[in-house]
Amino acid sequence: MSELSVDHLLGIKYLKPEDIQLIFETADHFKEVINRPIKKVPSLRDITIANLFFENSTRTRLSFELAEKRLSADVVNFSAASSSVKKGETLIDTVNNILSMKVDMVVMRHPNPGAGVFLSKHVDAKIVNAGDGAHEHPTQALLDSYSIRERLGEVAGKKVVIVGDILHSRVALSNIFALQLQGAEVMVCGPKTLLPKYIQQLGVKVETNLIKALEWCDVANMLRVQNERMEISYFPSTREYTQQFGLTKKIVDSLNKEIVIMHPGPINRGVEITSDVADSEQAIILDQVENGVAVRMAVIYLLASKIKR
Ligand code: ASP
C-alpha cells in the first residue's frame, strides 16, 4: 500500500491495519531525518497548515508544529482563548475564514466529540483530529504503538494494560482501537467508577486490581486522572486513588518480569506514577514524545500527498 485509505485522520476507528503499517514505515524514515544535523526536508514547501486549538495543549501542539516545520510547510497557529470564537463565531465560520487564506490542512483539537468529522464534511481541507473531547486522540495512539514496536519489536501478540481514568480518556479509546487493529491484547484497569459500562463490548479485559493487571501485561500505559472533565468525585480522594492505582518502584520491583511503562503526559508525579518509575529505564515516556514528531510528520506527509494540486 502506498497511500492511506482515508482522506483525513479523524480517528483510529476509520483506519485499516495497512494504514498503520504505512504510517509507521513512513515515520521510520522521518525519525532518521529528525536525528540528522539538518532536521528538515523540503517535502511540503507548497502546503499551508493551520493548527486550531480550542482546548489547552502543550505537547501535542508543539509536536504538530515541529512536525509541520520539519516538513517545510507554512504554519499558522490559532488558539481559542485569543480568537473570535469568544465573540460568538461558529466553528464553520471560523474555519472557513481561515481556509479563505488558502490553508490546505487543519489540525484541530476541540472539546466536542465528533468536531473533526463535522468539519471534514463542511470544509475543503484535510482534517487531522488532535483530540476531540473524551472521544479520540489518534496521533497519540499511533505514537504509543510506534513506541511499543520500537521497544518490543512488534505490537502483535503483546499484552497492554491501560490504567486509570478510562471513562474520560480519548487516549484510552484510540489506544484500544489501534492496539486491537495490530493484534495486541488489551486490558483496562481502574476504579469501577472510571471504567465505562460499554467497555467490555469493545473486546477488552477489565480488571480493578492493579497488581493482577501488571502481572498479566507486557506494557502498562498509565493515564492521568482527567479532573478537568469531572463534575463529581469518582473516588474518595487522590491519596486513595494513588494507594490503589499509583505505580510505585516497590510494585514494579515486586513483579517477576520487566514491563514497559508508558504515559501520554502530562504526568502528575506522585499520583498515577512516582518519579522514580517515570524516570526509570523501563519507562519510554520521553521516547513517546520524540516519536510523536516522526509519527505526526508521517501522518501529515501522507495526507498531504492526497491533496489534488
Ligand atoms: N495529553 C493527553 C490528552 O490530550 C492525555 C492527558 O491530557 O492526560 O488527552
PDB file of C-alpha atoms and ligand atoms in Angstrom:
ATOM      1  CA  MET A   1       0.000   0.000   0.000  1.00  0.00           C
ATOM      2  CA  SER A   2       1.444   3.362  -0.982  1.00  0.00           C
ATOM      3  CA  GLU A   3      -1.295   5.695   0.157  1.00  0.00           C
ATOM      4  CA  LEU A   4      -3.699   5.958   3.088  1.00  0.00           C
ATOM      5  CA  SER A   5      -7.219   4.559   2.673  1.00  0.00           C
ATOM      6  CA  VAL A   6      -8.596   7.719   4.341  1.00  0.00           C
ATOM      7  CA  ASP A   7      -8.569  11.399   3.299  1.00  0.00           C
ATOM      8  CA  HIS A   8      -8.494  12.720   6.880  1.00  0.00           C
ATOM      9  CA  LEU A   9      -7.219  11.397  10.198  1.00  0.00           C
ATOM     10  CA  LEU A  10     -10.397  11.670  12.259  1.00  0.00           C
ATOM     11  CA  GLY A  11      -9.996   8.625  14.484  1.00  0.00           C
ATOM     12  CA  ILE A  12      -8.279   5.258  14.637  1.00  0.00           C
ATOM     13  CA  LYS A  13     -11.643   3.592  14.104  1.00  0.00           C
ATOM     14  CA  TYR A  14     -11.579   4.709  10.452  1.00  0.00           C
ATOM     15  CA  LEU A  15      -8.150   3.158   9.749  1.00  0.00           C
ATOM     16  CA  LYS A  16      -7.150  -0.251   8.404  1.00  0.00           C
ATOM     17  CA  PRO A  17      -4.137  -2.217   9.702  1.00  0.00           C
ATOM     18  CA  GLU A  18      -2.318  -1.392   6.430  1.00  0.00           C
ATOM     19  CA  ASP A  19      -2.761   2.350   7.099  1.00  0.00           C
ATOM     20  CA  ILE A  20      -0.988   1.957  10.437  1.00  0.00           C
ATOM     21  CA  GLN A  21       1.753  -0.073   8.775  1.00  0.00           C
ATOM     22  CA  LEU A  22       2.247   2.642   6.130  1.00  0.00           C
ATOM     23  CA  ILE A  23       2.300   5.417   8.770  1.00  0.00           C
ATOM     24  CA  PHE A  24       4.954   3.504  10.778  1.00  0.00           C
ATOM     25  CA  GLU A  25       7.166   2.810   7.767  1.00  0.00           C
ATOM     26  CA  THR A  26       6.958   6.490   6.790  1.00  0.00           C
ATOM     27  CA  ALA A  27       7.663   7.505  10.407  1.00  0.00           C
ATOM     28  CA  ASP A  28      10.788   5.289  10.431  1.00  0.00           C
ATOM     29  CA  HIS A  29      12.129   7.419   7.603  1.00  0.00           C
ATOM     30  CA  PHE A  30      11.235  10.701   9.324  1.00  0.00           C
ATOM     31  CA  LYS A  31      12.711   9.530  12.624  1.00  0.00           C
ATOM     32  CA  GLU A  32      16.005   9.167  10.804  1.00  0.00           C
ATOM     33  CA  VAL A  33      15.549  12.683   9.320  1.00  0.00           C
ATOM     34  CA  ILE A  34      14.919  14.349  12.706  1.00  0.00           C
ATOM     35  CA  ASN A  35      18.073  12.809  14.110  1.00  0.00           C
ATOM     36  CA  ARG A  36      20.237  14.321  11.372  1.00  0.00           C
ATOM     37  CA  PRO A  37      22.151  17.576  11.990  1.00  0.00           C
ATOM     38  CA  ILE A  38      19.760  19.241   9.497  1.00  0.00           C
ATOM     39  CA  LYS A  39      16.395  18.021  10.715  1.00  0.00           C
ATOM     40  CA  LYS A  40      14.356  19.258   7.798  1.00  0.00           C
ATOM     41  CA  VAL A  41      13.080  18.053   4.422  1.00  0.00           C
ATOM     42  CA  PRO A  42      11.510  20.238   1.705  1.00  0.00           C
ATOM     43  CA  SER A  43       8.571  17.834   1.097  1.00  0.00           C
ATOM     44  CA  LEU A  44       5.692  20.192   1.969  1.00  0.00           C
ATOM     45  CA  ARG A  45       7.074  23.534   0.788  1.00  0.00           C
ATOM     46  CA  ASP A  46       3.832  24.339  -1.049  1.00  0.00           C
ATOM     47  CA  ILE A  47       1.460  23.331   1.781  1.00  0.00           C
ATOM     48  CA  THR A  48      -0.099  25.578   4.427  1.00  0.00           C
ATOM     49  CA  ILE A  49      -1.342  24.056   7.665  1.00  0.00           C
ATOM     50  CA  ALA A  50      -3.478  25.700  10.363  1.00  0.00           C
ATOM     51  CA  ASN A  51      -3.280  24.385  13.916  1.00  0.00           C
ATOM     52  CA  LEU A  52      -6.600  25.201  15.566  1.00  0.00           C
ATOM     53  CA  PHE A  53      -6.600  24.521  19.285  1.00  0.00           C
ATOM     54  CA  PHE A  54      -9.933  25.122  21.008  1.00  0.00           C
ATOM     55  CA  GLU A  55      -8.664  23.325  24.112  1.00  0.00           C
ATOM     56  CA  ASN A  56      -5.383  23.535  26.027  1.00  0.00           C
ATOM     57  CA  SER A  57      -2.378  21.589  24.892  1.00  0.00           C
ATOM     58  CA  THR A  58       1.371  21.797  25.284  1.00  0.00           C
ATOM     59  CA  ARG A  59       2.980  18.639  23.947  1.00  0.00           C
ATOM     60  CA  THR A  60       0.550  17.894  21.126  1.00  0.00           C
ATOM     61  CA  ARG A  61       0.547  21.462  19.773  1.00  0.00           C
ATOM     62  CA  LEU A  62       4.332  21.776  19.877  1.00  0.00           C
ATOM     63  CA  SER A  63       4.749  18.312  18.395  1.00  0.00           C
ATOM     64  CA  PHE A  64       2.439  19.064  15.447  1.00  0.00           C
ATOM     65  CA  GLU A  65       4.093  22.431  14.859  1.00  0.00           C
ATOM     66  CA  LEU A  66       7.564  20.894  14.871  1.00  0.00           C
ATOM     67  CA  ALA A  67       6.415  18.086  12.561  1.00  0.00           C
ATOM     68  CA  GLU A  68       4.951  20.609  10.107  1.00  0.00           C
ATOM     69  CA  LYS A  69       8.030  22.840  10.182  1.00  0.00           C
ATOM     70  CA  ARG A  70      10.369  19.887   9.689  1.00  0.00           C
ATOM     71  CA  LEU A  71       8.420  19.089   6.526  1.00  0.00           C
ATOM     72  CA  SER A  72       8.848  22.755   5.465  1.00  0.00           C
ATOM     73  CA  ALA A  73       5.102  23.510   5.475  1.00  0.00           C
ATOM     74  CA  ASP A  74       3.878  27.041   6.168  1.00  0.00           C
ATOM     75  CA  VAL A  75       2.209  27.060   9.564  1.00  0.00           C
ATOM     76  CA  VAL A  76      -0.408  29.273  11.195  1.00  0.00           C
ATOM     77  CA  ASN A  77      -1.454  28.815  14.803  1.00  0.00           C
ATOM     78  CA  PHE A  78      -4.715  29.703  16.404  1.00  0.00           C
ATOM     79  CA  SER A  79      -5.861  29.203  19.958  1.00  0.00           C
ATOM     80  CA  ALA A  80      -9.451  29.692  21.071  1.00  0.00           C
ATOM     81  CA  ALA A  81      -8.559  31.806  24.081  1.00  0.00           C
ATOM     82  CA  SER A  82      -7.387  34.637  21.829  1.00  0.00           C
ATOM     83  CA  SER A  83      -9.869  34.250  18.960  1.00  0.00           C
ATOM     84  CA  SER A  84     -13.259  35.432  17.703  1.00  0.00           C
ATOM     85  CA  VAL A  85     -14.800  32.176  18.953  1.00  0.00           C
ATOM     86  CA  LYS A  86     -15.087  34.053  22.221  1.00  0.00           C
ATOM     87  CA  LYS A  87     -17.116  36.680  20.304  1.00  0.00           C
ATOM     88  CA  GLY A  88     -19.683  34.044  19.243  1.00  0.00           C
ATOM     89  CA  GLU A  89     -18.393  32.954  15.832  1.00  0.00           C
ATOM     90  CA  THR A  90     -19.352  29.374  14.796  1.00  0.00           C
ATOM     91  CA  LEU A  91     -16.763  26.658  14.184  1.00  0.00           C
ATOM     92  CA  ILE A  92     -17.514  26.520  10.446  1.00  0.00           C
ATOM     93  CA  ASP A  93     -17.283  30.298  10.072  1.00  0.00           C
ATOM     94  CA  THR A  94     -14.003  30.387  11.974  1.00  0.00           C
ATOM     95  CA  VAL A  95     -12.527  27.609   9.880  1.00  0.00           C
ATOM     96  CA  ASN A  96     -13.872  28.896   6.551  1.00  0.00           C
ATOM     97  CA  ASN A  97     -12.344  32.278   7.270  1.00  0.00           C
ATOM     98  CA  ILE A  98      -9.023  30.622   7.878  1.00  0.00           C
ATOM     99  CA  LEU A  99      -9.374  28.489   4.750  1.00  0.00           C
ATOM    100  CA  SER A 100     -10.014  31.577   2.601  1.00  0.00           C
ATOM    101  CA  MET A 101      -6.424  32.393   3.398  1.00  0.00           C
ATOM    102  CA  LYS A 102      -5.585  29.262   1.323  1.00  0.00           C
ATOM    103  CA  VAL A 103      -4.967  26.709   4.032  1.00  0.00           C
ATOM    104  CA  ASP A 104      -4.638  23.101   2.835  1.00  0.00           C
ATOM    105  CA  MET A 105      -4.807  21.188   6.105  1.00  0.00           C
ATOM    106  CA  VAL A 106      -6.341  21.783   9.529  1.00  0.00           C
ATOM    107  CA  VAL A 107      -5.039  20.155  12.710  1.00  0.00           C
ATOM    108  CA  MET A 108      -7.759  20.621  15.287  1.00  0.00           C
ATOM    109  CA  ARG A 109      -8.214  19.985  18.988  1.00  0.00           C
ATOM    110  CA  HIS A 110     -11.756  20.596  20.161  1.00  0.00           C
ATOM    111  CA  PRO A 111     -13.706  19.816  23.366  1.00  0.00           C
ATOM    112  CA  ASN A 112     -16.661  18.325  21.431  1.00  0.00           C
ATOM    113  CA  PRO A 113     -16.535  14.657  20.365  1.00  0.00           C
ATOM    114  CA  GLY A 114     -17.031  14.439  16.601  1.00  0.00           C
ATOM    115  CA  ALA A 115     -15.877  18.012  15.888  1.00  0.00           C
ATOM    116  CA  GLY A 116     -13.326  16.769  13.342  1.00  0.00           C
ATOM    117  CA  VAL A 117     -15.847  14.577  11.499  1.00  0.00           C
ATOM    118  CA  PHE A 118     -18.276  17.505  11.372  1.00  0.00           C
ATOM    119  CA  LEU A 119     -15.618  19.811   9.973  1.00  0.00           C
ATOM    120  CA  SER A 120     -14.459  17.292   7.365  1.00  0.00           C
ATOM    121  CA  LYS A 121     -17.994  17.294   5.910  1.00  0.00           C
ATOM    122  CA  HIS A 122     -18.208  21.061   5.655  1.00  0.00           C
ATOM    123  CA  VAL A 123     -14.829  22.415   4.650  1.00  0.00           C
ATOM    124  CA  ASP A 124     -12.479  21.694   1.798  1.00  0.00           C
ATOM    125  CA  ALA A 125      -9.244  20.811   3.609  1.00  0.00           C
ATOM    126  CA  LYS A 126      -7.578  17.744   5.059  1.00  0.00           C
ATOM    127  CA  ILE A 127      -8.506  17.412   8.731  1.00  0.00           C
ATOM    128  CA  VAL A 128      -6.346  15.881  11.464  1.00  0.00           C
ATOM    129  CA  ASN A 129      -8.033  15.269  14.811  1.00  0.00           C
ATOM    130  CA  ALA A 130      -5.631  16.320  17.576  1.00  0.00           C
ATOM    131  CA  GLY A 131      -8.119  15.280  20.290  1.00  0.00           C
ATOM    132  CA  ASP A 132     -11.909  15.684  20.314  1.00  0.00           C
ATOM    133  CA  GLY A 133     -13.187  15.794  23.881  1.00  0.00           C
ATOM    134  CA  ALA A 134     -13.155  12.386  25.575  1.00  0.00           C
ATOM    135  CA  HIS A 135     -13.524  10.656  22.190  1.00  0.00           C
ATOM    136  CA  GLU A 136     -10.352  10.039  20.146  1.00  0.00           C
ATOM    137  CA  HIS A 137      -6.727  11.197  20.010  1.00  0.00           C
ATOM    138  CA  PRO A 138      -5.485   9.220  17.016  1.00  0.00           C
ATOM    139  CA  THR A 139      -1.927  10.547  16.715  1.00  0.00           C
ATOM    140  CA  GLN A 140      -1.321   9.796  20.412  1.00  0.00           C
ATOM    141  CA  ALA A 141      -2.389   6.166  19.903  1.00  0.00           C
ATOM    142  CA  LEU A 142      -0.224   5.899  16.786  1.00  0.00           C
ATOM    143  CA  LEU A 143       2.852   7.234  18.569  1.00  0.00           C
ATOM    144  CA  ASP A 144       2.138   4.929  21.527  1.00  0.00           C
ATOM    145  CA  SER A 145       2.004   1.832  19.303  1.00  0.00           C
ATOM    146  CA  TYR A 146       5.033   3.029  17.361  1.00  0.00           C
ATOM    147  CA  SER A 147       6.948   3.305  20.649  1.00  0.00           C
ATOM    148  CA  ILE A 148       5.880  -0.219  21.712  1.00  0.00           C
ATOM    149  CA  ARG A 149       7.006  -1.540  18.305  1.00  0.00           C
ATOM    150  CA  GLU A 150      10.338   0.237  18.756  1.00  0.00           C
ATOM    151  CA  ARG A 151      10.929  -1.161  22.270  1.00  0.00           C
ATOM    152  CA  LEU A 152       9.498  -4.685  21.847  1.00  0.00           C
ATOM    153  CA  GLY A 153       9.970  -5.298  18.105  1.00  0.00           C
ATOM    154  CA  GLU A 154       6.263  -5.635  17.345  1.00  0.00           C
ATOM    155  CA  VAL A 155       2.809  -4.818  18.675  1.00  0.00           C
ATOM    156  CA  ALA A 156       1.045  -8.025  17.548  1.00  0.00           C
ATOM    157  CA  GLY A 157       0.621 -10.504  20.385  1.00  0.00           C
ATOM    158  CA  LYS A 158       1.650  -8.049  23.110  1.00  0.00           C
ATOM    159  CA  LYS A 159      -0.464  -7.595  26.228  1.00  0.00           C
ATOM    160  CA  VAL A 160      -1.126  -3.946  27.027  1.00  0.00           C
ATOM    161  CA  VAL A 161      -2.947  -2.645  30.089  1.00  0.00           C
ATOM    162  CA  ILE A 162      -4.296   0.901  30.127  1.00  0.00           C
ATOM    163  CA  VAL A 163      -4.550   2.041  33.733  1.00  0.00           C
ATOM    164  CA  GLY A 164      -6.604   4.835  35.271  1.00  0.00           C
ATOM    165  CA  ASP A 165      -9.323   7.179  34.122  1.00  0.00           C
ATOM    166  CA  ILE A 166     -10.662   5.240  31.150  1.00  0.00           C
ATOM    167  CA  LEU A 167     -14.042   6.981  31.302  1.00  0.00           C
ATOM    168  CA  HIS A 168     -12.748  10.453  30.404  1.00  0.00           C
ATOM    169  CA  SER A 169      -9.800   9.430  28.251  1.00  0.00           C
ATOM    170  CA  ARG A 170      -9.558   9.872  24.489  1.00  0.00           C
ATOM    171  CA  VAL A 171      -6.097   8.290  24.728  1.00  0.00           C
ATOM    172  CA  ALA A 172      -7.655   5.069  26.075  1.00  0.00           C
ATOM    173  CA  LEU A 173     -10.246   4.744  23.315  1.00  0.00           C
ATOM    174  CA  SER A 174      -7.823   5.459  20.469  1.00  0.00           C
ATOM    175  CA  ASN A 175      -5.269   3.079  22.011  1.00  0.00           C
ATOM    176  CA  ILE A 176      -7.829   0.286  22.319  1.00  0.00           C
ATOM    177  CA  PHE A 177      -8.719   0.621  18.612  1.00  0.00           C
ATOM    178  CA  ALA A 178      -5.087   0.922  17.474  1.00  0.00           C
ATOM    179  CA  LEU A 179      -3.751  -1.965  19.566  1.00  0.00           C
ATOM    180  CA  GLN A 180      -6.560  -4.304  18.539  1.00  0.00           C
ATOM    181  CA  LEU A 181      -6.101  -3.432  14.852  1.00  0.00           C
ATOM    182  CA  GLN A 182      -2.488  -4.549  15.198  1.00  0.00           C
ATOM    183  CA  GLY A 183      -3.318  -7.798  17.005  1.00  0.00           C
ATOM    184  CA  ALA A 184      -2.402  -6.845  20.579  1.00  0.00           C
ATOM    185  CA  GLU A 185      -4.461  -7.896  23.617  1.00  0.00           C
ATOM    186  CA  VAL A 186      -5.847  -5.019  25.653  1.00  0.00           C
ATOM    187  CA  MET A 187      -6.904  -4.753  29.286  1.00  0.00           C
ATOM    188  CA  VAL A 188      -8.254  -1.704  31.087  1.00  0.00           C
ATOM    189  CA  CYS A 189      -7.704  -1.264  34.820  1.00  0.00           C
ATOM    190  CA  GLY A 190      -9.007   1.365  37.199  1.00  0.00           C
ATOM    191  CA  PRO A 191     -11.614   2.132  39.825  1.00  0.00           C
ATOM    192  CA  LYS A 192     -15.033   0.783  38.798  1.00  0.00           C
ATOM    193  CA  THR A 193     -16.394   4.327  38.649  1.00  0.00           C
ATOM    194  CA  LEU A 194     -13.823   5.252  35.972  1.00  0.00           C
ATOM    195  CA  LEU A 195     -14.466   2.192  33.773  1.00  0.00           C
ATOM    196  CA  PRO A 196     -17.358   2.878  31.369  1.00  0.00           C
ATOM    197  CA  LYS A 197     -20.097   0.218  31.275  1.00  0.00           C
ATOM    198  CA  TYR A 198     -19.778  -0.316  27.494  1.00  0.00           C
ATOM    199  CA  ILE A 199     -16.050  -1.037  27.696  1.00  0.00           C
ATOM    200  CA  GLN A 200     -16.351  -4.857  27.675  1.00  0.00           C
ATOM    201  CA  GLN A 201     -18.229  -4.659  24.379  1.00  0.00           C
ATOM    202  CA  LEU A 202     -15.011  -3.349  22.834  1.00  0.00           C
ATOM    203  CA  GLY A 203     -13.404  -6.748  23.441  1.00  0.00           C
ATOM    204  CA  VAL A 204     -11.021  -5.661  26.206  1.00  0.00           C
ATOM    205  CA  LYS A 205     -10.326  -7.400  29.501  1.00  0.00           C
ATOM    206  CA  VAL A 206     -11.383  -5.486  32.611  1.00  0.00           C
ATOM    207  CA  GLU A 207      -9.509  -5.552  35.927  1.00  0.00           C
ATOM    208  CA  THR A 208      -9.828  -3.481  39.085  1.00  0.00           C
ATOM    209  CA  ASN A 209      -6.712  -4.837  40.794  1.00  0.00           C
ATOM    210  CA  LEU A 210      -3.529  -3.103  39.643  1.00  0.00           C
ATOM    211  CA  ILE A 211      -1.150  -5.882  40.713  1.00  0.00           C
ATOM    212  CA  LYS A 212      -3.127  -8.535  38.814  1.00  0.00           C
ATOM    213  CA  ALA A 213      -3.185  -6.280  35.740  1.00  0.00           C
ATOM    214  CA  LEU A 214       0.572  -5.736  35.900  1.00  0.00           C
ATOM    215  CA  GLU A 215       1.243  -9.442  36.358  1.00  0.00           C
ATOM    216  CA  TRP A 216      -0.703 -10.060  33.134  1.00  0.00           C
ATOM    217  CA  CYS A 217       0.801  -7.358  30.915  1.00  0.00           C
ATOM    218  CA  ASP A 218       3.924  -6.674  28.842  1.00  0.00           C
ATOM    219  CA  VAL A 219       3.182  -2.938  28.715  1.00  0.00           C
ATOM    220  CA  ALA A 220       1.419  -0.623  31.189  1.00  0.00           C
ATOM    221  CA  ASN A 221       0.107   2.713  29.904  1.00  0.00           C
ATOM    222  CA  MET A 222      -0.554   4.909  32.954  1.00  0.00           C
ATOM    223  CA  LEU A 223      -3.183   7.601  32.365  1.00  0.00           C
ATOM    224  CA  ARG A 224      -3.719  10.874  34.167  1.00  0.00           C
ATOM    225  CA  VAL A 225      -6.926  11.413  36.113  1.00  0.00           C
ATOM    226  CA  GLN A 226      -8.774  13.953  33.937  1.00  0.00           C
ATOM    227  CA  ASN A 227     -10.003  16.214  36.729  1.00  0.00           C
ATOM    228  CA  GLU A 228     -10.985  18.897  34.220  1.00  0.00           C
ATOM    229  CA  ARG A 229     -13.665  16.549  32.796  1.00  0.00           C
ATOM    230  CA  MET A 230     -15.198  15.605  36.155  1.00  0.00           C
ATOM    231  CA  GLU A 231     -18.200  17.339  37.591  1.00  0.00           C
ATOM    232  CA  ILE A 232     -18.462  14.920  40.515  1.00  0.00           C
ATOM    233  CA  SER A 233     -15.948  12.875  42.543  1.00  0.00           C
ATOM    234  CA  TYR A 234     -15.269   9.408  41.146  1.00  0.00           C
ATOM    235  CA  PHE A 235     -13.097   8.205  44.056  1.00  0.00           C
ATOM    236  CA  PRO A 236     -12.791   9.223  47.727  1.00  0.00           C
ATOM    237  CA  SER A 237      -9.504  11.155  47.489  1.00  0.00           C
ATOM    238  CA  THR A 238      -6.372  11.471  45.369  1.00  0.00           C
ATOM    239  CA  ARG A 239      -4.473   9.699  48.168  1.00  0.00           C
ATOM    240  CA  GLU A 240      -6.752   6.678  47.977  1.00  0.00           C
ATOM    241  CA  TYR A 241      -6.517   6.633  44.174  1.00  0.00           C
ATOM    242  CA  THR A 242      -2.718   6.623  44.433  1.00  0.00           C
ATOM    243  CA  GLN A 243      -2.769   3.866  47.034  1.00  0.00           C
ATOM    244  CA  GLN A 244      -4.776   1.586  44.745  1.00  0.00           C
ATOM    245  CA  PHE A 245      -3.733   2.602  41.242  1.00  0.00           C
ATOM    246  CA  GLY A 246      -0.467   4.530  41.561  1.00  0.00           C
ATOM    247  CA  LEU A 247       2.574   2.798  40.053  1.00  0.00           C
ATOM    248  CA  THR A 248       5.496   2.779  42.514  1.00  0.00           C
ATOM    249  CA  LYS A 249       9.036   1.373  42.353  1.00  0.00           C
ATOM    250  CA  LYS A 250       8.080  -1.152  45.043  1.00  0.00           C
ATOM    251  CA  ILE A 251       5.305  -2.551  42.838  1.00  0.00           C
ATOM    252  CA  VAL A 252       7.470  -2.601  39.706  1.00  0.00           C
ATOM    253  CA  ASP A 253      10.272  -4.412  41.596  1.00  0.00           C
ATOM    254  CA  SER A 254       7.839  -6.950  43.042  1.00  0.00           C
ATOM    255  CA  LEU A 255       6.861  -8.222  39.556  1.00  0.00           C
ATOM    256  CA  ASN A 256       8.764 -11.284  38.389  1.00  0.00           C
ATOM    257  CA  LYS A 257       9.361  -9.772  34.940  1.00  0.00           C
ATOM    258  CA  GLU A 258      10.233  -6.477  33.285  1.00  0.00           C
ATOM    259  CA  ILE A 259       7.346  -4.482  31.870  1.00  0.00           C
ATOM    260  CA  VAL A 260       7.426  -1.423  29.600  1.00  0.00           C
ATOM    261  CA  ILE A 261       5.921   1.678  31.217  1.00  0.00           C
ATOM    262  CA  MET A 262       4.216   4.418  29.226  1.00  0.00           C
ATOM    263  CA  HIS A 263       2.401   7.683  29.925  1.00  0.00           C
ATOM    264  CA  PRO A 264       0.856  10.093  27.392  1.00  0.00           C
ATOM    265  CA  GLY A 265       1.649  13.146  29.539  1.00  0.00           C
ATOM    266  CA  PRO A 266       1.166  15.437  31.264  1.00  0.00           C
ATOM    267  CA  ILE A 267       2.323  13.352  34.253  1.00  0.00           C
ATOM    268  CA  ASN A 268       1.002  14.008  37.720  1.00  0.00           C
ATOM    269  CA  ARG A 269       4.096  12.794  39.526  1.00  0.00           C
ATOM    270  CA  GLY A 270       3.220  11.014  42.753  1.00  0.00           C
ATOM    271  CA  VAL A 271      -0.412  10.432  41.712  1.00  0.00           C
ATOM    272  CA  GLU A 272      -0.642   7.813  38.921  1.00  0.00           C
ATOM    273  CA  ILE A 273       3.127   7.216  38.799  1.00  0.00           C
ATOM    274  CA  THR A 274       6.046   8.018  41.108  1.00  0.00           C
ATOM    275  CA  SER A 275       9.053   9.955  39.834  1.00  0.00           C
ATOM    276  CA  ASP A 276      11.497   7.063  40.224  1.00  0.00           C
ATOM    277  CA  VAL A 277       9.307   4.905  37.960  1.00  0.00           C
ATOM    278  CA  ALA A 278       8.612   7.676  35.427  1.00  0.00           C
ATOM    279  CA  ASP A 279      12.353   8.373  35.124  1.00  0.00           C
ATOM    280  CA  SER A 280      13.441   4.714  35.090  1.00  0.00           C
ATOM    281  CA  GLU A 281      14.920   2.677  32.218  1.00  0.00           C
ATOM    282  CA  GLN A 282      11.669   0.739  31.875  1.00  0.00           C
ATOM    283  CA  ALA A 283       9.703   3.924  31.141  1.00  0.00           C
ATOM    284  CA  ILE A 284       9.604   5.034  27.492  1.00  0.00           C
ATOM    285  CA  ILE A 285       7.778   8.298  28.184  1.00  0.00           C
ATOM    286  CA  LEU A 286      10.353  10.550  26.508  1.00  0.00           C
ATOM    287  CA  ASP A 287      10.672   8.137  23.559  1.00  0.00           C
ATOM    288  CA  GLN A 288       6.925   8.579  23.110  1.00  0.00           C
ATOM    289  CA  VAL A 289       7.420  12.348  22.883  1.00  0.00           C
ATOM    290  CA  GLU A 290      10.292  12.021  20.387  1.00  0.00           C
ATOM    291  CA  ASN A 291       8.364   9.507  18.291  1.00  0.00           C
ATOM    292  CA  GLY A 292       5.356  11.827  18.328  1.00  0.00           C
ATOM    293  CA  VAL A 293       7.121  14.224  15.969  1.00  0.00           C
ATOM    294  CA  ALA A 294       8.112  11.469  13.500  1.00  0.00           C
ATOM    295  CA  VAL A 295       4.645   9.894  13.546  1.00  0.00           C
ATOM    296  CA  ARG A 296       2.913  13.257  13.046  1.00  0.00           C
ATOM    297  CA  MET A 297       5.301  14.049  10.168  1.00  0.00           C
ATOM    298  CA  ALA A 298       4.257  10.740   8.599  1.00  0.00           C
ATOM    299  CA  VAL A 299       0.524  11.419   9.021  1.00  0.00           C
ATOM    300  CA  ILE A 300       0.777  14.952   7.617  1.00  0.00           C
ATOM    301  CA  TYR A 301       3.019  13.884   4.740  1.00  0.00           C
ATOM    302  CA  LEU A 302       0.726  11.008   3.740  1.00  0.00           C
ATOM    303  CA  LEU A 303      -2.432  13.149   3.911  1.00  0.00           C
ATOM    304  CA  ALA A 304      -0.770  15.998   2.018  1.00  0.00           C
ATOM    305  CA  SER A 305       0.188  13.608  -0.761  1.00  0.00           C
ATOM    306  CA  LYS A 306      -3.569  13.101  -1.342  1.00  0.00           C
ATOM    307  CA  ILE A 307      -4.214  16.810  -1.934  1.00  0.00           C
ATOM    308  CA  LYS A 308      -5.132  17.428  -5.570  1.00  0.00           C
ATOM    309  CA  ARG A 309      -2.816  20.086  -6.947  1.00  0.00           C
TER     310      ARG A 309
HETATM  311  N1  ASP B   1      -2.349  14.663  26.602  1.00  0.00           N
HETATM  312  C1  ASP B   1      -3.386  13.660  26.573  1.00  0.00           C
HETATM  313  C2  ASP B   1      -4.672  14.229  26.003  1.00  0.00           C
HETATM  314  O1  ASP B   1      -4.676  15.306  25.448  1.00  0.00           O
HETATM  315  C3  ASP B   1      -3.576  12.994  27.887  1.00  0.00           C
HETATM  316  C4  ASP B   1      -3.942  13.865  29.053  1.00  0.00           C
HETATM  317  O2  ASP B   1      -4.256  15.039  28.892  1.00  0.00           O
HETATM  318  O3  ASP B   1      -3.935  13.319  30.173  1.00  0.00           O
HETATM  319  O4  ASP B   1      -5.701  13.594  26.066  1.00  0.00           O
END
